[in-house]
mmCIF file of C-alpha atoms in Angstrom:
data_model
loop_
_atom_site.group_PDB
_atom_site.id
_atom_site.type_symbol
_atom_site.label_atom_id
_atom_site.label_comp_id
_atom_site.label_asym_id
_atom_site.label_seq_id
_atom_site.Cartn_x
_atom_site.Cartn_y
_atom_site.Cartn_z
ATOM 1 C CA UNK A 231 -50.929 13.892 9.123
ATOM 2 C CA UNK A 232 -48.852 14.728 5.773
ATOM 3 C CA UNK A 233 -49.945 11.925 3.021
ATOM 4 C CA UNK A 234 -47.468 12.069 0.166
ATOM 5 C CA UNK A 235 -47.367 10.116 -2.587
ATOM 6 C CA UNK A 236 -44.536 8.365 -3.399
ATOM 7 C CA UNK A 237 -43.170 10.579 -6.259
ATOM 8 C CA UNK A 238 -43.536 13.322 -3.028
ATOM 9 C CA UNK A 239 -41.113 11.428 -0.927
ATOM 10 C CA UNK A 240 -38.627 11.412 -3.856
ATOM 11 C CA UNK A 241 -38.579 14.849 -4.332
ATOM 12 C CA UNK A 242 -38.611 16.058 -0.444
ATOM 13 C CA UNK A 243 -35.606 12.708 -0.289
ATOM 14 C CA UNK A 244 -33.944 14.968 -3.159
ATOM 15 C CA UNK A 245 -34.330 18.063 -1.167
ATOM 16 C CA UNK A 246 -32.204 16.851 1.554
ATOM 17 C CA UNK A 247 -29.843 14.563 -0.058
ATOM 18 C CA UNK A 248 -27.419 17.079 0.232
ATOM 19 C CA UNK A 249 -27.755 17.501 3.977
ATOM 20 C CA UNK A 250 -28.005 14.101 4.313
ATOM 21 C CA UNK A 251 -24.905 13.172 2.274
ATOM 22 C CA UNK A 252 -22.814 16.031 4.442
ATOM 23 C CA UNK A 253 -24.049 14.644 7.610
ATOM 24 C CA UNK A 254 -23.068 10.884 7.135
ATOM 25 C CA UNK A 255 -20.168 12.114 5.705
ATOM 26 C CA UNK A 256 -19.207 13.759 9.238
ATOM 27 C CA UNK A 257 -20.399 10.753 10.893
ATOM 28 C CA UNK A 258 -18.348 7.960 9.507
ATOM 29 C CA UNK A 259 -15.395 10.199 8.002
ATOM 30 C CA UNK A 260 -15.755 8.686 4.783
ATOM 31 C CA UNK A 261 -17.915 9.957 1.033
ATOM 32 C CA UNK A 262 -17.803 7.071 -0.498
ATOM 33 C CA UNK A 263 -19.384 5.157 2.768
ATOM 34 C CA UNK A 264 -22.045 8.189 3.273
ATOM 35 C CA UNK A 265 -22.730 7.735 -0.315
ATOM 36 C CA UNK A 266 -23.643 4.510 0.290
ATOM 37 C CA UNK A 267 -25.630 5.128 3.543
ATOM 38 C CA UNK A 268 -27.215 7.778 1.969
ATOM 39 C CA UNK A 269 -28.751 5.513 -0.686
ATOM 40 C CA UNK A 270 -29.659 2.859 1.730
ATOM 41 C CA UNK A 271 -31.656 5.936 4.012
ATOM 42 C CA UNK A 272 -33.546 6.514 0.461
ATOM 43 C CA UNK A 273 -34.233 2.714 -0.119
ATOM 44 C CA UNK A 274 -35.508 2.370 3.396
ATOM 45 C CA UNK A 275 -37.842 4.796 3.113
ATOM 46 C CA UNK A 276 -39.007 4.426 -0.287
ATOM 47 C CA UNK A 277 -40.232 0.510 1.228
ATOM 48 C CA UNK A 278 -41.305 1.929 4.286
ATOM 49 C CA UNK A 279 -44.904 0.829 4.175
ATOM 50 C CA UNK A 280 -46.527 3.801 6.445
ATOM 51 C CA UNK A 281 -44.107 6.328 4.973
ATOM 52 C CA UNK A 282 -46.742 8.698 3.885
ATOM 53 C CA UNK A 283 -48.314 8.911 7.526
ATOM 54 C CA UNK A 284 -44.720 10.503 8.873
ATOM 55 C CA UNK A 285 -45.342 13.963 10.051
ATOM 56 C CA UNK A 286 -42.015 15.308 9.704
ATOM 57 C CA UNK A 287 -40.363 13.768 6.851
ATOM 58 C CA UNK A 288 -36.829 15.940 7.585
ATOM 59 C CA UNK A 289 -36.371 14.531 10.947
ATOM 60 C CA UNK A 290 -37.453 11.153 10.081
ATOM 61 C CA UNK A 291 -34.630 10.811 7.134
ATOM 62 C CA UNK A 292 -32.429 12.058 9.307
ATOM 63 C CA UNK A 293 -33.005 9.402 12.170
ATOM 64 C CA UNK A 294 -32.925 6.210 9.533
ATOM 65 C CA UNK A 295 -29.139 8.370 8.193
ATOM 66 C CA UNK A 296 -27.940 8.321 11.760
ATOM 67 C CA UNK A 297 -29.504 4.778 12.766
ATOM 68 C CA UNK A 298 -27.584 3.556 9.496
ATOM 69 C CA UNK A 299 -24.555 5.425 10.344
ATOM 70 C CA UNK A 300 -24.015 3.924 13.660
ATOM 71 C CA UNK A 301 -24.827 0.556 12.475
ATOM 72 C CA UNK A 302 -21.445 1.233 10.440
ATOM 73 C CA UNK A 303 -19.573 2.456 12.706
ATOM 74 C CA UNK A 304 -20.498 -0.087 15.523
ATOM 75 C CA UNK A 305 -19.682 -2.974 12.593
ATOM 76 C CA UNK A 306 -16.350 -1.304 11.788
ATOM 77 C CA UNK A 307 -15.083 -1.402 15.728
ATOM 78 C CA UNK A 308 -16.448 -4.893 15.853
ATOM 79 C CA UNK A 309 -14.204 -5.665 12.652
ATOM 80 C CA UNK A 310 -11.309 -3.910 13.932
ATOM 81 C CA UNK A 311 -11.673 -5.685 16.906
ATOM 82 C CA UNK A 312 -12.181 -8.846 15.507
ATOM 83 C CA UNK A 313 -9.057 -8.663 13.113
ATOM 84 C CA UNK A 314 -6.741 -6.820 15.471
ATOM 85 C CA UNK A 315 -7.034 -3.319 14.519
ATOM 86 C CA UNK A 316 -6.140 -2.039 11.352
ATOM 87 C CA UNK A 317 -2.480 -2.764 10.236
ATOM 88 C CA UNK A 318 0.657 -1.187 11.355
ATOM 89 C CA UNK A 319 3.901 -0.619 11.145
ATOM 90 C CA UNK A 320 4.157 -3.082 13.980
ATOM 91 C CA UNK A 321 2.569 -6.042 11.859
ATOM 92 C CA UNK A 322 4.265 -5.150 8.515
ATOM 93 C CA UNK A 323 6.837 -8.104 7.653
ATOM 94 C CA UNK A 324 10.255 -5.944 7.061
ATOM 95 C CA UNK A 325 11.661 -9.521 5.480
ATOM 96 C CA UNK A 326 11.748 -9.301 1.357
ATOM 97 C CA UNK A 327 9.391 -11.435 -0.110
ATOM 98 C CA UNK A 328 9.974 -15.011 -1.375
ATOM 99 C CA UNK A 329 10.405 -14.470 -4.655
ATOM 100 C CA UNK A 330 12.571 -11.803 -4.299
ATOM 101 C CA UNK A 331 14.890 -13.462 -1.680
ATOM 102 C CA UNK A 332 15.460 -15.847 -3.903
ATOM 103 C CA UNK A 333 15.798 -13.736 -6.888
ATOM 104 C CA UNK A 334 18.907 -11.936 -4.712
ATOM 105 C CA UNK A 335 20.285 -15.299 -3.602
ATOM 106 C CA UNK A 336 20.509 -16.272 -7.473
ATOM 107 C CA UNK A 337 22.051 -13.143 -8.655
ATOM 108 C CA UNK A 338 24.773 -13.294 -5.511
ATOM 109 C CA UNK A 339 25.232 -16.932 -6.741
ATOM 110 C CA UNK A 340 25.963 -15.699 -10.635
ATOM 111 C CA UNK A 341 27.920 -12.592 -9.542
ATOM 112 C CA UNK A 342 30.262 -14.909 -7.191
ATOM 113 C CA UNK A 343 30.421 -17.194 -10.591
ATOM 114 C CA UNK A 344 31.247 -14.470 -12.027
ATOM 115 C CA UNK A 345 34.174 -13.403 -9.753
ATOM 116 C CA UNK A 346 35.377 -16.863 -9.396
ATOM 117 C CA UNK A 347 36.058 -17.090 -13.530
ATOM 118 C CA UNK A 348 38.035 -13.840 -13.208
ATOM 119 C CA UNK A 349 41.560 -13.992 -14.070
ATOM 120 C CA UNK A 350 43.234 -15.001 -10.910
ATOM 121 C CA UNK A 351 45.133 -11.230 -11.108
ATOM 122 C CA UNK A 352 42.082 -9.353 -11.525
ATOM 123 C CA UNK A 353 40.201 -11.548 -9.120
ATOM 124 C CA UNK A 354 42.417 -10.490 -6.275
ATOM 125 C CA UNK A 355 42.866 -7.186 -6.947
ATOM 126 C CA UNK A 356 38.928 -6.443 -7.415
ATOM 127 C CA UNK A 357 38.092 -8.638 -4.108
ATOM 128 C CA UNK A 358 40.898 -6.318 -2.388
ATOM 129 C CA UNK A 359 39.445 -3.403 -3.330
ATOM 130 C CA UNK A 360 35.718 -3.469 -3.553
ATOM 131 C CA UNK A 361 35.628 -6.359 -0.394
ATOM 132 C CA UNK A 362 38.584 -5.421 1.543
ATOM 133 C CA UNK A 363 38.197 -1.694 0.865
ATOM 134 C CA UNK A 364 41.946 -1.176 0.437
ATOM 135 C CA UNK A 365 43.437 1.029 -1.841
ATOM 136 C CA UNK A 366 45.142 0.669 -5.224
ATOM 137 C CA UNK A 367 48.867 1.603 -3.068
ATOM 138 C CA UNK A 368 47.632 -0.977 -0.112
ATOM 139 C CA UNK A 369 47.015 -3.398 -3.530
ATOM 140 C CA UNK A 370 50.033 -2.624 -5.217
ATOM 141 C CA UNK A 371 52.454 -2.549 -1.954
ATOM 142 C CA UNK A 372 50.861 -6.535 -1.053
ATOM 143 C CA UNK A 373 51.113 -8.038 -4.510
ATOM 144 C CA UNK A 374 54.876 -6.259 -5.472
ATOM 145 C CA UNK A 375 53.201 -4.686 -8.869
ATOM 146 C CA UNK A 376 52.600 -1.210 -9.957
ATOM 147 C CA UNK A 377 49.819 0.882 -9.001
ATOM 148 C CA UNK A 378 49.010 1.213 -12.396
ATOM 149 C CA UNK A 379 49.052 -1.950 -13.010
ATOM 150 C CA UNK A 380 46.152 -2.275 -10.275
ATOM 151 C CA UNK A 381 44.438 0.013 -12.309
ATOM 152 C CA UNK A 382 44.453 -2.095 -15.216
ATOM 153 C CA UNK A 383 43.314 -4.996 -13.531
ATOM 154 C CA UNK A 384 40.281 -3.260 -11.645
ATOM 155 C CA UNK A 385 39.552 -2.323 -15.612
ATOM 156 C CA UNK A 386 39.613 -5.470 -16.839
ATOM 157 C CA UNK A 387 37.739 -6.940 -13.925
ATOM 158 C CA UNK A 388 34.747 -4.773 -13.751
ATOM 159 C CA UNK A 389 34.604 -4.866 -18.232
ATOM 160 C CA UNK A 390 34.509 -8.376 -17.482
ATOM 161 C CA UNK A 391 31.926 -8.578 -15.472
ATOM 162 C CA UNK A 392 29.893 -5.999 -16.790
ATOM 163 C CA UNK A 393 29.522 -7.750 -20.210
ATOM 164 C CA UNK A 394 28.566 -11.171 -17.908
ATOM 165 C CA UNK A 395 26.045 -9.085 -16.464
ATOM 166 C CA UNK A 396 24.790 -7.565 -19.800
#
């Protein structure tokens, strides 16, 4: 029989932390976790009341680390199976939120405002060219002015409601 004492089972703990912590660490894929597990091994045998009577101390840490360690893991698949799995992309709401949906439906609400108080000139041209998609000739050809004078109501349009957006 090995009696230690139990500054002795601190130290020969300390000796084998390191083992310990690499171990649990290749158990459950996770430091932070064999961190953890690694303190509870310590704190289970610090209260163990025969802990002194162990013959060999290395093989007995190791046990509670691995006992511990499939605790976790056997909690984590009952989790996972409890709540589904972790999430995927297969659970993942593509809709925007809320508040943003209704952030955008405000904004499209202002910027058609916005259009709508146009000049009724600059209105049609900038609706025929950035809704329709046609082009300043297509504009100019349909409502009998210039090209240029497209031009200078596509300015005017998007200065106009530029500022309204500033």
């Amino acid at each position: 029989m090995n009696l230690l004492p139990e500054h002795g089972m601190s130290a020969l703990f300390l000796l084998h932390q390191k083992d310990l912590m690499q171990f649990l660490t290749y158990k459950v894929r996770c430091a932070e976790t064999a961190a953890d597990l690694t303190q509870e091994t310590y704190l289970r045998i610090a209260h163990h009341p025969d802990a002194g009577n162990i013959e060999n101390m290395r093989a007995y840490l190791f046990r509670i680390a691995n006992n511990l360690a499939l605790d976790y893991l056997r909690s984590q698949t009952r989790q996972n199976k409890r709540d589904a799995g972790p999430v995927t992309e297969d659970f993942i709401c593509l809709q925007p939120e809320p508040d943003a949906a209704l952030s955008d439906h405000q904004q499209l609400e202002f910027l058609e405002q916005i259009i709508y108080d146009l000049p009724p000139k600059c209105r049609a041209v900038f609706l025929m060219s950035r809704v329709e998609g046609k082009s300043y000739t297509e504009i100019s050809d349909e409502l009998a002015i210039s090209p240029r004078t497209v031009e200078s109501h596509m300015r005017k349009a998007l200065e106009l409601i530029r500022k309204q957006f500033d």
